[in-house]
Tab-separated table of C-alpha atoms in Angstrom:
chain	number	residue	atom	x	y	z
A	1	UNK	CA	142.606	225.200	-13.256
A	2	UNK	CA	140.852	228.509	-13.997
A	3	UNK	CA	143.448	231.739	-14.714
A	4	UNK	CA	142.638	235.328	-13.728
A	5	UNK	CA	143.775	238.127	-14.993
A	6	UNK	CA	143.433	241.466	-13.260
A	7	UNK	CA	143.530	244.450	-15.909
A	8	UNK	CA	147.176	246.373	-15.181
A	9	UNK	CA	146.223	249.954	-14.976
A	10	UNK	CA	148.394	251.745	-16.892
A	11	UNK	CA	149.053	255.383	-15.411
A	12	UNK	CA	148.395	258.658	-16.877
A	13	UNK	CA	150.640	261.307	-17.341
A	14	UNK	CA	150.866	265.050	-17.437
A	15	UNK	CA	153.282	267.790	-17.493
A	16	UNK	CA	152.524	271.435	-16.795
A	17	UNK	CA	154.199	275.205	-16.673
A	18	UNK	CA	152.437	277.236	-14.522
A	19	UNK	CA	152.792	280.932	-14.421
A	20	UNK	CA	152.137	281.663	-10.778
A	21	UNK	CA	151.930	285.546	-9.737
A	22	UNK	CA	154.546	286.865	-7.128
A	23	UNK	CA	154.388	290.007	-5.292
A	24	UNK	CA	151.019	290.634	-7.571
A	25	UNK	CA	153.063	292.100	-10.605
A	26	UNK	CA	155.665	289.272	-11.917
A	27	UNK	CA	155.066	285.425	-12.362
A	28	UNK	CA	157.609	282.871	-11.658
A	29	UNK	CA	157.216	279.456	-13.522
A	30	UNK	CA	156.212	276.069	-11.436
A	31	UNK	CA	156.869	272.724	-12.969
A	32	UNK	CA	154.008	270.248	-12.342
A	33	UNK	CA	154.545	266.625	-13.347
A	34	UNK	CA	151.252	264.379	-12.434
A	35	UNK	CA	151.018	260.661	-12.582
A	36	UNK	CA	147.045	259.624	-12.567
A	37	UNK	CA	145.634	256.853	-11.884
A	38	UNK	CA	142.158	255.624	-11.537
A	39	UNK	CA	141.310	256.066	-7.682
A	40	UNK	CA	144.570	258.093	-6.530
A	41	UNK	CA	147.340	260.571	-7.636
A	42	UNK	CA	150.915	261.633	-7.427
A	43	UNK	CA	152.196	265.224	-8.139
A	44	UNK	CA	155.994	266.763	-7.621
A	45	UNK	CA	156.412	270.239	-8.432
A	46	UNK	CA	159.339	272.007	-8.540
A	47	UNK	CA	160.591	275.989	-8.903
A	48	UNK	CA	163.741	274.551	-10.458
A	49	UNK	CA	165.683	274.994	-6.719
A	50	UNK	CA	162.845	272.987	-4.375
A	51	UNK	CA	160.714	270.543	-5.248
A	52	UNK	CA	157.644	268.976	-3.255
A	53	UNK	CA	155.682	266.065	-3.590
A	54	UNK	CA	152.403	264.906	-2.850
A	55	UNK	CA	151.084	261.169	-2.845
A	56	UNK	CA	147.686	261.459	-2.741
A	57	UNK	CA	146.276	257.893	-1.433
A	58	UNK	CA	143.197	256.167	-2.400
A	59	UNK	CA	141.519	256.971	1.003
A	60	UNK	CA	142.218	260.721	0.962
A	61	UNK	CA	141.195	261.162	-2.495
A	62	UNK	CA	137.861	259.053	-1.513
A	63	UNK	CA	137.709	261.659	1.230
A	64	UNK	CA	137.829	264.366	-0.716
A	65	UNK	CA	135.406	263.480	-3.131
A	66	UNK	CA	132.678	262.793	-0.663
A	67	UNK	CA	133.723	266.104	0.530
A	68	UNK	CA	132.792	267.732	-2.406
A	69	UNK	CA	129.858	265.066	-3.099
A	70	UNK	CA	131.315	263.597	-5.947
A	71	UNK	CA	132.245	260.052	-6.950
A	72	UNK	CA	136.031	259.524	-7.359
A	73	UNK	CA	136.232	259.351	-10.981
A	74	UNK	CA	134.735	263.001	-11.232
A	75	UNK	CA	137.591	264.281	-8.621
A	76	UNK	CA	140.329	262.619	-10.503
A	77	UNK	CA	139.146	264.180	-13.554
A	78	UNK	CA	138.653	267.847	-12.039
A	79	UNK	CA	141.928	267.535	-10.532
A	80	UNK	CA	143.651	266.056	-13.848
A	81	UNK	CA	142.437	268.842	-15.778
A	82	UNK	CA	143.326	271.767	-13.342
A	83	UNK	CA	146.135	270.097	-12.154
A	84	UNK	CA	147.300	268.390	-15.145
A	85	UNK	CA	146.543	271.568	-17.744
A	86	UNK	CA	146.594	275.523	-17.165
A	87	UNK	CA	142.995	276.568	-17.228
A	88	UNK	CA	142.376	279.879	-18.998
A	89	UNK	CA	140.943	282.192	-16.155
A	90	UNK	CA	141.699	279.973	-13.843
A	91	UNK	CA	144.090	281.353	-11.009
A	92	UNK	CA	147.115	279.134	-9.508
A	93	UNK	CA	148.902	279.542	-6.425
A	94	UNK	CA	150.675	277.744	-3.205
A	95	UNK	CA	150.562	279.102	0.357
A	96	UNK	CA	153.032	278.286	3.081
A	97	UNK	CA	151.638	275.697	5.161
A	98	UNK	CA	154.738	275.838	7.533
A	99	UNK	CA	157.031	273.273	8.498
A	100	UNK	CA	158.830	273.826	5.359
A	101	UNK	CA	155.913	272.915	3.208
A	102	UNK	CA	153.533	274.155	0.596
A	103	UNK	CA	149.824	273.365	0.359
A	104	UNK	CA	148.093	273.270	-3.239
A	105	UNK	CA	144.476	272.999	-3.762
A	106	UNK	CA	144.831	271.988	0.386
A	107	UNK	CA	146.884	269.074	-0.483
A	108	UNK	CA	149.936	269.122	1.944
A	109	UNK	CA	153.261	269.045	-0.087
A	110	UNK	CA	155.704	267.723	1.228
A	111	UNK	CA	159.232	269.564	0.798
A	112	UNK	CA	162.465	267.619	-0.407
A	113	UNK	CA	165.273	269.104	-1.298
A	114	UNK	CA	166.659	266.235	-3.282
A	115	UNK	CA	168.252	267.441	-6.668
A	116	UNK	CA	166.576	264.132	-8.588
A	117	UNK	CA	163.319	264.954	-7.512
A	118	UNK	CA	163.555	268.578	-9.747
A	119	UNK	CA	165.383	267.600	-11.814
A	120	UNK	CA	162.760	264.118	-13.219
A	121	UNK	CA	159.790	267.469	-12.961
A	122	UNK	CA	162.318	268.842	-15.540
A	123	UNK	CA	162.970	266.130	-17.845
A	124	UNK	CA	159.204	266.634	-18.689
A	125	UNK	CA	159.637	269.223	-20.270
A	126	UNK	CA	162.569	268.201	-22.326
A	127	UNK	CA	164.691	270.277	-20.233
């Protein structure tokens, strides 16, 4: 009898203060904790009182890619590294995408409200 073992892919993961401008004088801090994995991602984001999430499936993010004609791998990477680290010059923001929710790089967000859900952002950070 012949054994196979599939390779358990072990998740990355990332933790990120952003400074995001308000009113277009002040910055308010967002908390951005990403899990990555090799075809699909998961962010939650918090201001310290909300928090959304987004659970970006291997279909959209195949989507997107072709979208932006790139293979997956590249768009995991771009979005790791913008998503996943403040780039210098770089500028960072979220939009109201109504219905209580927030839209990031045009990834919906979905709002919860749920105390854990900042409060696991936070414990990133040490906090």
């Amino acid at each position: 009898m012949e054994l196979h073992h599939r390779k358990m892919e072990t998740p990355k993961h990332t933790c990120l203060k952003l400074e995001i401008p308000m009113d277009g004088r002040k910055t308010e801090p967002v908390f951005v904790k990403g899990t990555w994995h090799r075809t699909r991602f998961d962010l939650s984001i918090t201001d310290g009182l909300q928090a959304w999430t987004c659970h970006a499936t291997e279909e959209e993010v195949k989507e997107r890619a072709s979208n932006w004609d790139q293979i997956v791998a590249d768009y995991i990477d771009l979005a790791e590294r913008y998503l996943g680290f403040q780039q210098p010059g770089s500028v960072y923001g979220f939009a109201d995408a109504g219905n209580g929710c927030k839209r990031s790089e045009r990834w919906k967000l979905s709002e919860r409200f749920e105390e854990k859900t900042s409060s696991e952002v936070l414990e990133c950070f040490g906090s």
